[in-house]
mmCIF file of C-alpha atoms and ligand atoms in Angstrom:
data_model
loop_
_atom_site.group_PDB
_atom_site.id
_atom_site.type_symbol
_atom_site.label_atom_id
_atom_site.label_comp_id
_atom_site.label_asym_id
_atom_site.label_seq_id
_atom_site.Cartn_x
_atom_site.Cartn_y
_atom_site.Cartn_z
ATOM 1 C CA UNK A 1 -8.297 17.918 10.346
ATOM 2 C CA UNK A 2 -5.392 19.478 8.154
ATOM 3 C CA UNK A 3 -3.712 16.281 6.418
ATOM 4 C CA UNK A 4 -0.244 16.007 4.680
ATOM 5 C CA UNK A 5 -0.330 12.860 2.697
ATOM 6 C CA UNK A 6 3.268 11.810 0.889
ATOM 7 C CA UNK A 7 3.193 10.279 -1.857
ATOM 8 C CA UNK A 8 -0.548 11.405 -2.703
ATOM 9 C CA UNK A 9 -0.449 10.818 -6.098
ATOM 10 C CA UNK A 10 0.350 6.459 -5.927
ATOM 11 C CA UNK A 11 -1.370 3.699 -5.501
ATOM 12 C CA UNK A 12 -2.542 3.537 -1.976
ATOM 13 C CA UNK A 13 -1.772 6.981 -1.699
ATOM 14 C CA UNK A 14 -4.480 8.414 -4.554
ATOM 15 C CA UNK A 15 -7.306 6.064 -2.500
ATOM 16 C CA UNK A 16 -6.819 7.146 1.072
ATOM 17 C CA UNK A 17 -6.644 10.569 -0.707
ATOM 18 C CA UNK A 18 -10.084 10.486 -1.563
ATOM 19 C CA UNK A 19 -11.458 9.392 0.993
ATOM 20 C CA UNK A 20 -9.873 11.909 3.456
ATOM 21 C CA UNK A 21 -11.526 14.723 1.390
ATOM 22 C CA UNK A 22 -14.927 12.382 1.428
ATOM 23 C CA UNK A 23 -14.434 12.452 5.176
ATOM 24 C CA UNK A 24 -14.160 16.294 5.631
ATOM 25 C CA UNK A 25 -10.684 16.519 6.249
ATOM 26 C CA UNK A 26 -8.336 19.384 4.250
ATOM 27 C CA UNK A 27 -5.737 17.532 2.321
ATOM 28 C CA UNK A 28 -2.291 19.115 1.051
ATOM 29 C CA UNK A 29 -0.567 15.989 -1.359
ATOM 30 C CA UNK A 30 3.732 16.222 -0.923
ATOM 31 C CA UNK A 31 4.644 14.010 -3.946
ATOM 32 C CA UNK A 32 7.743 13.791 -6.317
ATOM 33 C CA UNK A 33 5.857 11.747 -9.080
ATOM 34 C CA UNK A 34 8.679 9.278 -9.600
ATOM 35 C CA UNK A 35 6.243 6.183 -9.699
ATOM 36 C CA UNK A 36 3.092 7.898 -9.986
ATOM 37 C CA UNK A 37 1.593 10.329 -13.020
ATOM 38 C CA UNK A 38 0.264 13.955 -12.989
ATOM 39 C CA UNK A 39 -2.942 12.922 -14.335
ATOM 40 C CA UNK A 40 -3.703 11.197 -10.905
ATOM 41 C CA UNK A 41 -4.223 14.589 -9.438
ATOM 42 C CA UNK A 42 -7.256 15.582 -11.792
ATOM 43 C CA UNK A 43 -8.793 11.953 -11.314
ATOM 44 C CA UNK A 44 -8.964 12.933 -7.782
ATOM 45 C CA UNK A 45 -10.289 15.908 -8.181
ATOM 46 C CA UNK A 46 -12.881 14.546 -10.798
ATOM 47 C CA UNK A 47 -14.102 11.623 -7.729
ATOM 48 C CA UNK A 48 -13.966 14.552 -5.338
ATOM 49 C CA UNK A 49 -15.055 17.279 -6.889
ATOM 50 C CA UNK A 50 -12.465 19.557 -5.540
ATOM 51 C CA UNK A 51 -9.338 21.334 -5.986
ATOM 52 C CA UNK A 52 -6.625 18.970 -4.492
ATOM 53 C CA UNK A 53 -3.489 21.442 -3.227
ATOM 54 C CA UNK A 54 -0.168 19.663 -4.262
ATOM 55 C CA UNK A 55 3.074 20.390 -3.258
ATOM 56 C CA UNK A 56 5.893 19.040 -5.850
ATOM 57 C CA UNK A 57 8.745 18.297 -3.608
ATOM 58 C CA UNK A 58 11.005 14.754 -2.966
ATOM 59 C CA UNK A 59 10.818 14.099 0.691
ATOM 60 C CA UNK A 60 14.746 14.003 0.986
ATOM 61 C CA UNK A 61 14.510 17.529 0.093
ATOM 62 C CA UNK A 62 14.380 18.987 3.985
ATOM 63 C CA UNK A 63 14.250 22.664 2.737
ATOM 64 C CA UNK A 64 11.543 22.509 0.179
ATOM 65 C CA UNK A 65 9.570 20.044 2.560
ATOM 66 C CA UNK A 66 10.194 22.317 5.536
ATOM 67 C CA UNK A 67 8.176 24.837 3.439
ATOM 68 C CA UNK A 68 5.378 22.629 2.557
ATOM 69 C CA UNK A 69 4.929 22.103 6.374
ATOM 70 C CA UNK A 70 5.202 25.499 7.055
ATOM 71 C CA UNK A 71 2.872 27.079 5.113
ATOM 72 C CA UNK A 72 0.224 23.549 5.126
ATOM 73 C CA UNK A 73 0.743 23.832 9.176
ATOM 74 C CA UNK A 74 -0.689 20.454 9.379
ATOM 75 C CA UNK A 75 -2.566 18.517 12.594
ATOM 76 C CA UNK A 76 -1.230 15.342 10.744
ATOM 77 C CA UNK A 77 0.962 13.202 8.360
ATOM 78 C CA UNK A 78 0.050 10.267 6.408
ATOM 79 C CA UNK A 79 3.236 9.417 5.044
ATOM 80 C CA UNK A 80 3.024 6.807 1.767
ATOM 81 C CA UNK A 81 6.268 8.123 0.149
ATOM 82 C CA UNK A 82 8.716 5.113 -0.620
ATOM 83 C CA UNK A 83 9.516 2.866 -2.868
ATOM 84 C CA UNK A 84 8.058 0.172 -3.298
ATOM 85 C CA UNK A 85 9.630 -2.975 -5.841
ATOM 86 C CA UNK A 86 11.029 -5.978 -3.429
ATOM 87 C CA UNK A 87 12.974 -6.785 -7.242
ATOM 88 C CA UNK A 88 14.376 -3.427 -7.426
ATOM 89 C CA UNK A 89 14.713 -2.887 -4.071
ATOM 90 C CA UNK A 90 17.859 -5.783 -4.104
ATOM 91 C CA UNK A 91 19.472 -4.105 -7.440
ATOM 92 C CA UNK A 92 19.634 -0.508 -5.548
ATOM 93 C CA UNK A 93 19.642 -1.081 -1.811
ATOM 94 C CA UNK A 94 21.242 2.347 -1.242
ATOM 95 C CA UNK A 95 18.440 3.981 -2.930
ATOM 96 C CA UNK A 96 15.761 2.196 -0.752
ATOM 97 C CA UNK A 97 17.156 3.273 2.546
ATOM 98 C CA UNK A 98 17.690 6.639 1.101
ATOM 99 C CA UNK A 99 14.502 7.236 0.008
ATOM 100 C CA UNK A 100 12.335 5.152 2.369
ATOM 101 C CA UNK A 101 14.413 5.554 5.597
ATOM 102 C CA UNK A 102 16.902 8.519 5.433
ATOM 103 C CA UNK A 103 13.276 10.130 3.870
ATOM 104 C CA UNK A 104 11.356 9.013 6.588
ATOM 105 C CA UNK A 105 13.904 10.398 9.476
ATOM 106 C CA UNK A 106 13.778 14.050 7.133
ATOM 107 C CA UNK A 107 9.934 14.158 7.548
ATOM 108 C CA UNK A 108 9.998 13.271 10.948
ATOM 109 C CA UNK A 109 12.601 15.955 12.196
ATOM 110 C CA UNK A 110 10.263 18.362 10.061
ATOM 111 C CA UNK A 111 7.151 17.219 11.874
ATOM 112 C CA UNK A 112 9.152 18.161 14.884
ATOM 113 C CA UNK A 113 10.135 21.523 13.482
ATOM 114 C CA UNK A 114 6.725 22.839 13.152
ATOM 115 C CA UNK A 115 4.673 20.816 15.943
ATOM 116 C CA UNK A 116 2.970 18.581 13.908
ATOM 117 C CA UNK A 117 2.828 15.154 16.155
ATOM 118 C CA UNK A 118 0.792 12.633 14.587
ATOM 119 C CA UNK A 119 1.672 10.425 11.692
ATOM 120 C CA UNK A 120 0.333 7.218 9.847
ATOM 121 C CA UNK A 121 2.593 4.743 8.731
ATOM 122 C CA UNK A 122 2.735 3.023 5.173
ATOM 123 C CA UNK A 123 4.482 -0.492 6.288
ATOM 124 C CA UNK A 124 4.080 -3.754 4.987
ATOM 125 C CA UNK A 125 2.992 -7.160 6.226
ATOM 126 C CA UNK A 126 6.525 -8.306 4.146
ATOM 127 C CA UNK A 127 8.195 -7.052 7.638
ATOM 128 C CA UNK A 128 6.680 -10.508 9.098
ATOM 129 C CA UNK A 129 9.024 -12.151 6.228
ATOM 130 C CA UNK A 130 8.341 -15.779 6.484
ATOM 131 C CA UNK A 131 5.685 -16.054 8.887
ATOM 132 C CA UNK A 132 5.534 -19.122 11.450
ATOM 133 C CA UNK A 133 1.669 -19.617 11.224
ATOM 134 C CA UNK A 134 -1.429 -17.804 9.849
ATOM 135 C CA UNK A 135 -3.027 -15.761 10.530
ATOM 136 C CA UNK A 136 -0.528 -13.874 11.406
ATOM 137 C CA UNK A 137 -0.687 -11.059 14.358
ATOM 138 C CA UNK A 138 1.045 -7.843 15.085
ATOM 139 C CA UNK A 139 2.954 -10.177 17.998
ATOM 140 C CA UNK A 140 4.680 -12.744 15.298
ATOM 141 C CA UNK A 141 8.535 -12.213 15.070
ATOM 142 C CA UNK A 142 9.342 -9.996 11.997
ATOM 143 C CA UNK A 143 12.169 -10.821 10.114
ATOM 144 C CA UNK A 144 11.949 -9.016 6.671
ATOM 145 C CA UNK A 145 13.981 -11.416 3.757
ATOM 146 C CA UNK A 146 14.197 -8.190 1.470
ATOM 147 C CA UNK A 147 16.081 -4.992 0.961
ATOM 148 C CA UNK A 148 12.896 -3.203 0.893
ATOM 149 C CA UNK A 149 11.149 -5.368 3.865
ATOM 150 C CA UNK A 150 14.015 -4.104 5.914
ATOM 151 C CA UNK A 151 13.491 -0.305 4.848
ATOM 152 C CA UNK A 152 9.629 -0.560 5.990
ATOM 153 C CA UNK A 153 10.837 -2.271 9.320
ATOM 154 C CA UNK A 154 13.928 0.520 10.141
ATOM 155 C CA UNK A 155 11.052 3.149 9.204
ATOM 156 C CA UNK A 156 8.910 1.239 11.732
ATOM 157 C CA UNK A 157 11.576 1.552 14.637
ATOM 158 C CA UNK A 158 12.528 5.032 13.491
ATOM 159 C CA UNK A 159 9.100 5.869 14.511
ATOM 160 C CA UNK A 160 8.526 4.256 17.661
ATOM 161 C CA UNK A 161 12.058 5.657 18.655
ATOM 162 C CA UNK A 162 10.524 9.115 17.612
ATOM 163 C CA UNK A 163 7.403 7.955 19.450
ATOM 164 C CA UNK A 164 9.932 6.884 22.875
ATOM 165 C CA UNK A 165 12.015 9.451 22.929
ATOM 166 C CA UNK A 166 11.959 11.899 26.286
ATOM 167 C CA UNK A 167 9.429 14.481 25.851
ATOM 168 C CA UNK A 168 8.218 13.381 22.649
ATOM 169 C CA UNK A 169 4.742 14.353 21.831
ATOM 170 C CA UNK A 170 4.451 12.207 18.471
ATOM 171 C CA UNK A 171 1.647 9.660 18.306
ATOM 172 C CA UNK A 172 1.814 7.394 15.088
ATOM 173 C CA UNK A 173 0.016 4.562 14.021
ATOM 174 C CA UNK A 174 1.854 2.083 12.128
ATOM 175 C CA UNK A 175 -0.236 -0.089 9.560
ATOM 176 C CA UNK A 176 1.155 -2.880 8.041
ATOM 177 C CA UNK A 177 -0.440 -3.708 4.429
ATOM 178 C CA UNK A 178 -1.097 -7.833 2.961
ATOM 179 C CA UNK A 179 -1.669 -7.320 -0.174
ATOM 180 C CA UNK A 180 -3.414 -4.432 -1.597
ATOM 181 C CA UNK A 181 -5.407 -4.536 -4.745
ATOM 182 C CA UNK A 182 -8.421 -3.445 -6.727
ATOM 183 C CA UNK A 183 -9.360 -0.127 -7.724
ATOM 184 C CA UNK A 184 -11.782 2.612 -7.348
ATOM 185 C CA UNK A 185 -15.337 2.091 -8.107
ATOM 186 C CA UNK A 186 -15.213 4.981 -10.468
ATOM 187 C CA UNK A 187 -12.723 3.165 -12.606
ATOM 188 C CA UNK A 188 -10.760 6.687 -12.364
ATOM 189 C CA UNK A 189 -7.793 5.642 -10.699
ATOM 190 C CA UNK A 190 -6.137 2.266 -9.563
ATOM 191 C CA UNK A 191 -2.807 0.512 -9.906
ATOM 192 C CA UNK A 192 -0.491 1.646 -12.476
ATOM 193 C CA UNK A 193 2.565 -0.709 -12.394
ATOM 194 C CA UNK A 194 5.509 0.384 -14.741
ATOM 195 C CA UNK A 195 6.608 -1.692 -17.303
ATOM 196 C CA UNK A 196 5.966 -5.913 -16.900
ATOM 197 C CA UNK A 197 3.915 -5.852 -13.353
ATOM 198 C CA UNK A 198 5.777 -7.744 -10.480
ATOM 199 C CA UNK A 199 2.745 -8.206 -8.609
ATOM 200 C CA UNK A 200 0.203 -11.085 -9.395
ATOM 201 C CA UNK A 201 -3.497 -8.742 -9.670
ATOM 202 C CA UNK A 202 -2.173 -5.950 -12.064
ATOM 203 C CA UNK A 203 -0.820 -9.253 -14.273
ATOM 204 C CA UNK A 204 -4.193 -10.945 -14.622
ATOM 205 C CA UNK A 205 -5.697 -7.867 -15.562
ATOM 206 C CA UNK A 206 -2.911 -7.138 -18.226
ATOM 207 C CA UNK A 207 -2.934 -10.523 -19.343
ATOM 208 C CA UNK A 208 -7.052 -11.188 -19.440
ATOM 209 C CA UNK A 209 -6.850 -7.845 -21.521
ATOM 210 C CA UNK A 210 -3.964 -9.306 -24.154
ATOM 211 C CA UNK A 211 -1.122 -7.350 -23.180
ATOM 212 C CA UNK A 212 0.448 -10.755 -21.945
ATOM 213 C CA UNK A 213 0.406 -14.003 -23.093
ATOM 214 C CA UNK A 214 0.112 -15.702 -20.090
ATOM 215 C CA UNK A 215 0.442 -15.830 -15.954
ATOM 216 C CA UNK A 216 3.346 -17.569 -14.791
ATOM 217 C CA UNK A 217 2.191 -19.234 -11.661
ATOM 218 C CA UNK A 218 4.961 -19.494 -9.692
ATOM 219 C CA UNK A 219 4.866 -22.656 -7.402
ATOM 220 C CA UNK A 220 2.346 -25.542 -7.537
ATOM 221 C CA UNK A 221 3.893 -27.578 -4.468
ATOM 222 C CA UNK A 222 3.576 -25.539 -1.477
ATOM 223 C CA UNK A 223 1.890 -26.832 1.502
ATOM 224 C CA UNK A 224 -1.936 -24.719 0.265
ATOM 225 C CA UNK A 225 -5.003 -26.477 -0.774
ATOM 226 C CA UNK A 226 -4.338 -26.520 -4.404
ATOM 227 C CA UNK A 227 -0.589 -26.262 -4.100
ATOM 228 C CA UNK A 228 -0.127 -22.426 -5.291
ATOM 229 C CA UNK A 229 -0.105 -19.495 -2.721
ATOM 230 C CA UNK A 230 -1.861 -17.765 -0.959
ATOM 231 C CA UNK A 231 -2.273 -14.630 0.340
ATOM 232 C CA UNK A 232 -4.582 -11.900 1.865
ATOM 233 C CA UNK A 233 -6.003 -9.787 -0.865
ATOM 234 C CA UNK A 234 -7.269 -6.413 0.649
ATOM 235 C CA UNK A 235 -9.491 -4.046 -1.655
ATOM 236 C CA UNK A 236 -7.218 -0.390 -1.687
ATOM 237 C CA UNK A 237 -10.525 1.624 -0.794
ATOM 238 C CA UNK A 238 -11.236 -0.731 2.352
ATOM 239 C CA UNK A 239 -7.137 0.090 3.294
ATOM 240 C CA UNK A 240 -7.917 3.678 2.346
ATOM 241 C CA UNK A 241 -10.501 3.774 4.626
ATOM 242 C CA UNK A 242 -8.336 2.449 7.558
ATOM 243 C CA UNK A 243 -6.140 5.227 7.218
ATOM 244 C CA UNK A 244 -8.992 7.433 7.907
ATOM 245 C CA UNK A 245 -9.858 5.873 10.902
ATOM 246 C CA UNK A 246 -6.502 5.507 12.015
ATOM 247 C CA UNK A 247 -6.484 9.535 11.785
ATOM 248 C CA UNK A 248 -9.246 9.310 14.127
ATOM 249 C CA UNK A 249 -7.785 6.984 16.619
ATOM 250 C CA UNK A 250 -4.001 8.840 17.421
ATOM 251 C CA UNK A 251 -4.317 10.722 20.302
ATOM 252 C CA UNK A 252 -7.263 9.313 22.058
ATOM 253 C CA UNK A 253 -5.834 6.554 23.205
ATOM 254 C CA UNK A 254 -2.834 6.144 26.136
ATOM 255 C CA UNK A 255 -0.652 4.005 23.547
ATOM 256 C CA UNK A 256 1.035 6.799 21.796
ATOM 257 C CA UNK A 257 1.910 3.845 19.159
ATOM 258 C CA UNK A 258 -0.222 1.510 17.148
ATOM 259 C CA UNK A 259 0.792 -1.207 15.162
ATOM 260 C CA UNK A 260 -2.039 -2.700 13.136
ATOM 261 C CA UNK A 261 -2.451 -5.227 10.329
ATOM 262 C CA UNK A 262 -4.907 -4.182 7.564
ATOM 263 C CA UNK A 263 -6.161 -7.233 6.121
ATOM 264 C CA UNK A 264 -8.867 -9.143 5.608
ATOM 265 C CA UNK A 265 -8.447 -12.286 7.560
ATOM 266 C CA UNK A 266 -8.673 -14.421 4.395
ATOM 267 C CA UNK A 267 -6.383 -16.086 2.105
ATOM 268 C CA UNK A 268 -6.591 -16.765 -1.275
ATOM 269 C CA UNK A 269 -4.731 -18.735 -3.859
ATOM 270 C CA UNK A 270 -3.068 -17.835 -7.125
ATOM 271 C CA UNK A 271 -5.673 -19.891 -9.049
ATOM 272 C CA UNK A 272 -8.491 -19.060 -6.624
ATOM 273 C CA UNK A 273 -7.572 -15.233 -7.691
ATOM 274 C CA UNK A 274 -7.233 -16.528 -11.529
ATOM 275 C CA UNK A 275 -10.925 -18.063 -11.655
ATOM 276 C CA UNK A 276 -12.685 -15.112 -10.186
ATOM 277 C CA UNK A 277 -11.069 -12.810 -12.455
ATOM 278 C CA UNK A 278 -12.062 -15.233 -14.898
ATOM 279 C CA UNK A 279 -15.630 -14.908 -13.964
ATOM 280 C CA UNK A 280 -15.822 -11.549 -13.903
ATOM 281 C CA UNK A 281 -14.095 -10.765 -17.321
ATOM 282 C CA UNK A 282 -16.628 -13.818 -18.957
ATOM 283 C CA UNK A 283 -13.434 -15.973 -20.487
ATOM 284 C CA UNK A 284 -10.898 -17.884 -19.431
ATOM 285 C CA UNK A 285 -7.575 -16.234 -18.433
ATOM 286 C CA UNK A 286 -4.538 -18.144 -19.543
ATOM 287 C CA UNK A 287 -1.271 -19.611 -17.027
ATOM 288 C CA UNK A 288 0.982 -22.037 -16.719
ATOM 289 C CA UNK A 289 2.561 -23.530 -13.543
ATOM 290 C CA UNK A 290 6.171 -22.861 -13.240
ATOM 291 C CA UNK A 291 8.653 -23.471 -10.879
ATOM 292 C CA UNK A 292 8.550 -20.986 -7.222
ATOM 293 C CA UNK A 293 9.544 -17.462 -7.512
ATOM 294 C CA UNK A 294 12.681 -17.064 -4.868
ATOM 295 C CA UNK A 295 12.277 -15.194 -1.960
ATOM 296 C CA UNK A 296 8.386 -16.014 -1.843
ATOM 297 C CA UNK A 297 6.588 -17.770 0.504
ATOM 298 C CA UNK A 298 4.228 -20.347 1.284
ATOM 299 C CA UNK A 299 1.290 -18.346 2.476
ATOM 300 C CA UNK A 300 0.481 -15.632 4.364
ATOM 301 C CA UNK A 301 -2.824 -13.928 5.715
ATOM 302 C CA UNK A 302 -3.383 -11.631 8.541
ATOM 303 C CA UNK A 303 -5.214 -11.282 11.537
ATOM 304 C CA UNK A 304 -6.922 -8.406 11.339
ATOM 305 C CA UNK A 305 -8.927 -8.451 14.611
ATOM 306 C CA UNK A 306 -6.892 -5.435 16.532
ATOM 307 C CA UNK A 307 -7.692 -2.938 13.799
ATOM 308 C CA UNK A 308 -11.231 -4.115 13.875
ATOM 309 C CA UNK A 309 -11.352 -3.695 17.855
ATOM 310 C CA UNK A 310 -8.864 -0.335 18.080
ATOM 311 C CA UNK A 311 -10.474 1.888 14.809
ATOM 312 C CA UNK A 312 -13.690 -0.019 14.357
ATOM 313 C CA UNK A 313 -12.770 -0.630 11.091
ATOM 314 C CA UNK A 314 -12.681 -3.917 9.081
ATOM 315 C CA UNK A 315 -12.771 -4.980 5.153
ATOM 316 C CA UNK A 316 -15.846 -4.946 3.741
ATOM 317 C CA UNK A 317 -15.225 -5.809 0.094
ATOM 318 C CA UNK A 318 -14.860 -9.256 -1.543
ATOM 319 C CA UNK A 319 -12.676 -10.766 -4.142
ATOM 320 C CA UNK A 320 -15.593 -10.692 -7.083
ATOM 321 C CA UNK A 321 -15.479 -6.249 -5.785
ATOM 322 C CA UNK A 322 -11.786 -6.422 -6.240
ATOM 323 C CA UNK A 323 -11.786 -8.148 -9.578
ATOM 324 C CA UNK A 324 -14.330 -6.145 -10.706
ATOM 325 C CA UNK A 325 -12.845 -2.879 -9.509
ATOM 326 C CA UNK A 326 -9.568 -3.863 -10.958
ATOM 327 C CA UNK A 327 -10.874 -4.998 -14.365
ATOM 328 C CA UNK A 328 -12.680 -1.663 -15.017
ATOM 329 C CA UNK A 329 -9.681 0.505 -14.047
ATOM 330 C CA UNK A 330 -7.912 -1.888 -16.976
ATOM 331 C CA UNK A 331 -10.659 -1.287 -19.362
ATOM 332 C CA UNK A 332 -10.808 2.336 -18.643
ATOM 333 C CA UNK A 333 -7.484 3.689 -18.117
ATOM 334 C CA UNK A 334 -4.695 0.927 -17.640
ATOM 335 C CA UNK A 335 -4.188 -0.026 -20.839
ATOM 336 C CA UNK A 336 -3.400 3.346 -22.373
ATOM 337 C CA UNK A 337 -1.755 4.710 -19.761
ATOM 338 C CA UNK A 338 0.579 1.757 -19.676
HETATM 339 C C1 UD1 B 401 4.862 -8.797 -2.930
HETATM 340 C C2 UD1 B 401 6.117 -8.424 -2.224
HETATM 341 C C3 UD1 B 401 5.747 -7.664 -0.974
HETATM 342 C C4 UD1 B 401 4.874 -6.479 -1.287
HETATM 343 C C5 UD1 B 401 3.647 -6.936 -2.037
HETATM 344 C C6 UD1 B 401 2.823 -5.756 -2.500
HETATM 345 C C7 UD1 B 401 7.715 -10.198 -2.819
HETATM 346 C C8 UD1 B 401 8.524 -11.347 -2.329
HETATM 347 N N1 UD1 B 401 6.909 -9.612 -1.931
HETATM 348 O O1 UD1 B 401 4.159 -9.705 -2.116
HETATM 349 O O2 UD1 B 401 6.926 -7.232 -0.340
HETATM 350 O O3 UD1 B 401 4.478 -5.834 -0.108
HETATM 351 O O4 UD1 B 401 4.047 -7.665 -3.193
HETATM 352 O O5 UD1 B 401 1.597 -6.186 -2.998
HETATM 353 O O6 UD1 B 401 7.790 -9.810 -3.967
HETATM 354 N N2 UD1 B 401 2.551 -14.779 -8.381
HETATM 355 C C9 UD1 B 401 2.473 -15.585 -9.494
HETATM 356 N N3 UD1 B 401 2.751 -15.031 -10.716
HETATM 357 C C10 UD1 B 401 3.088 -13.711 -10.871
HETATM 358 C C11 UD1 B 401 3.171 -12.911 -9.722
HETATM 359 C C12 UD1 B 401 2.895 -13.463 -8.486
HETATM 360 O O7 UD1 B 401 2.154 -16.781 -9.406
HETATM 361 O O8 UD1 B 401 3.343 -13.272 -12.002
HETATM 362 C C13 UD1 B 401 2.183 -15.360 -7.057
HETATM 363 C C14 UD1 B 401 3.253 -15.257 -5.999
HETATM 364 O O9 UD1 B 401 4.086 -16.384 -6.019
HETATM 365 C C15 UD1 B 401 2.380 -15.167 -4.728
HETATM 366 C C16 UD1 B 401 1.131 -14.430 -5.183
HETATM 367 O O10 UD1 B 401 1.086 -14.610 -6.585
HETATM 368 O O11 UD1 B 401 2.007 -16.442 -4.299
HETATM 369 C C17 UD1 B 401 1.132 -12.940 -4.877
HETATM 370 O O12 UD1 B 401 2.317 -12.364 -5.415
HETATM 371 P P1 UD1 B 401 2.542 -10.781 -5.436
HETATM 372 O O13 UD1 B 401 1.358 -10.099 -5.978
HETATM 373 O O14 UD1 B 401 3.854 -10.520 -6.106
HETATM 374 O O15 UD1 B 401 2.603 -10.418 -3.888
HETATM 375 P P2 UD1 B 401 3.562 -10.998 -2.723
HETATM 376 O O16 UD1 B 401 4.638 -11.838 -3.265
HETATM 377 O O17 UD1 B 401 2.674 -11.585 -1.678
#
């Protein structure tokens, strides 16, 4: 199959990426590098071992992305381009929906343009916001508590509006992320946060390899086992190869939309995340407990079992693979790049 993929070059994006081309699939990457470097590109090429076509073009731009369409002519769209920071995302609202909704609605009306009807979704498992129980399925009320959240969950309705609308031939499937993390096996490409990470996995790497004093483990008294939180920590190759399967699945089916939670079904805590880093770097990585971070929750894992039934698809690797994966990207590339 001929596959667009947005945002190519970022995190989940450089993954799913690679495992298109391992799949057979001809890949064309649309991506503005705003939170993602050049050098990606060649890593990809190095795990792939071939040329990766790359379009440099902001998805807001309809002309230049009109043209990428035109002359790619693609069967489909996997469409990671957003932004991404739940921090940031409050500072500069107006630059959120811009980029991850008015964008989304640009690509969408190109799609149109040149008959390209499927798409894959990048959403987010923050569109459940606080959820009532766990595991959490695609049925639980969403209710996104963030600037960003809500960007993911308009995109999500812009879709299935796209999807609904009277002789509309789009299928999409809509996958919505816990919490992605890991690397590649290779140690050739992984997570690349800017400046001081947000996100808990990229920090115990930085910190285990001295670039920060210390974790802040935000909360100790929530209603988990040992009192921090947990969450549902999904390798990015195991999510990269969802979206693969998810290519597979549009169109065969009567549903012309899919929402699907990638996850693995199991939650983790902050310390249980900690230790096994821990034991896979051979010392001990240091924290302290502070107070809860606002806006965060309790805990939150998914249930995964429709993506296992609809693509046949579930996660295969476990936390020690993660931390592993994650602490060689550090060692190999991380730190300098950083
Ligand atoms: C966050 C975003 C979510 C996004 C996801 C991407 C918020 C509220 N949510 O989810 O929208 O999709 O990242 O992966 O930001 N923690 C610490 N110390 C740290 C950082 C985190 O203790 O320095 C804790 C958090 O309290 C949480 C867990 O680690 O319990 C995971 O945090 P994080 O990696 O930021 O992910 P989420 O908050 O689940």
């Amino acid at each position: 199959m001929k596959v667009l993929v947005t945002g190519g070059a970022g995190f989940v994006g450089s993954h799913t990426v690679v495992e298109l081309v391992a799949a057979g699939h001809e890949v064309q990457v649309v991506e503005n590098f705003c939170n993602s470097e050049r050098w990606i590109v060649e890593r990809i090429e190095r795990i792939t071992g071939k040329a990766l076509a790359l379009d440099e073009v902001d998805i807001r731009d309809r002309a230049a992305l009109l043209g990428s369409l035109q002359r790619f002519q693609p069967d489909a769209v996997i469409h990671f381009a957003a932004l991404k920071s739940v921090s940031e995302s409050a500072e500069r609202p107006a630059d959120y929906y811009d980029v991850n909704v008015a964008g989304t609605a640009t690509l969408l009306d190109v799609m149109d343009q040149v008959g390209c009807h499927r798409i894959v979704f990048s959403s987010s498992a923050t569109v459940y916001g606080q959820p009532d129980a766990c595991p959490v399925a695609e049925t639980a009320p969403v209710g996104p508590g963030n600037p960003y959240g809500r960007t993911k969950l308009i995109g999500e309705w812009l879709i299935r509006d796209c999807v609904a609308a009277p002789g509309a031939a789009l299928h999409a499937a809509i996958l919505r992320y816990f919490n992605p993390v890991g690397a590649h096996p290779s140690g050739l490409i992984g997570e690349l946060p800017r400046g001081v990470p947000n996100n808990l996995a990229p920090y115990i790497t930085q910190t285990a390899a001295g670039q920060r004093d210390y974790i802040r483990v935000f909360g100790n008294d929530y209603a988990t086992p040992d009192g921090t939180g947990v969450r549902d920590y999904i390798h990015v190759v195991d999510l990269a190869k969802a979206h693969v399967a998810a290519l597979g699945a549009l169109g065969g089916r009567r549903e012309r939309d899919l929402t699907l939670n990638l996850g693995t079904g199991r939650g983790y805590s902050v310390l249980e995340l900690i230790e096994t880093f821990a034991t896979v770097v051979g010392k001990p990585i240091p924290y302290q407990l502070q107070g809860r971070r606002a806006g965060d929750i309790g805990e939150c894992w998914a249930d995964p079992s429709l993506a296992n039934e609809v693509l046949g698809w579930r996660a295969e690797e476990s936390l020690q693979d993660i931390c592993t994966d994650a602490w060689r990207w550090q060692m190999n590339v991380a730190g300098q790049a950083g």
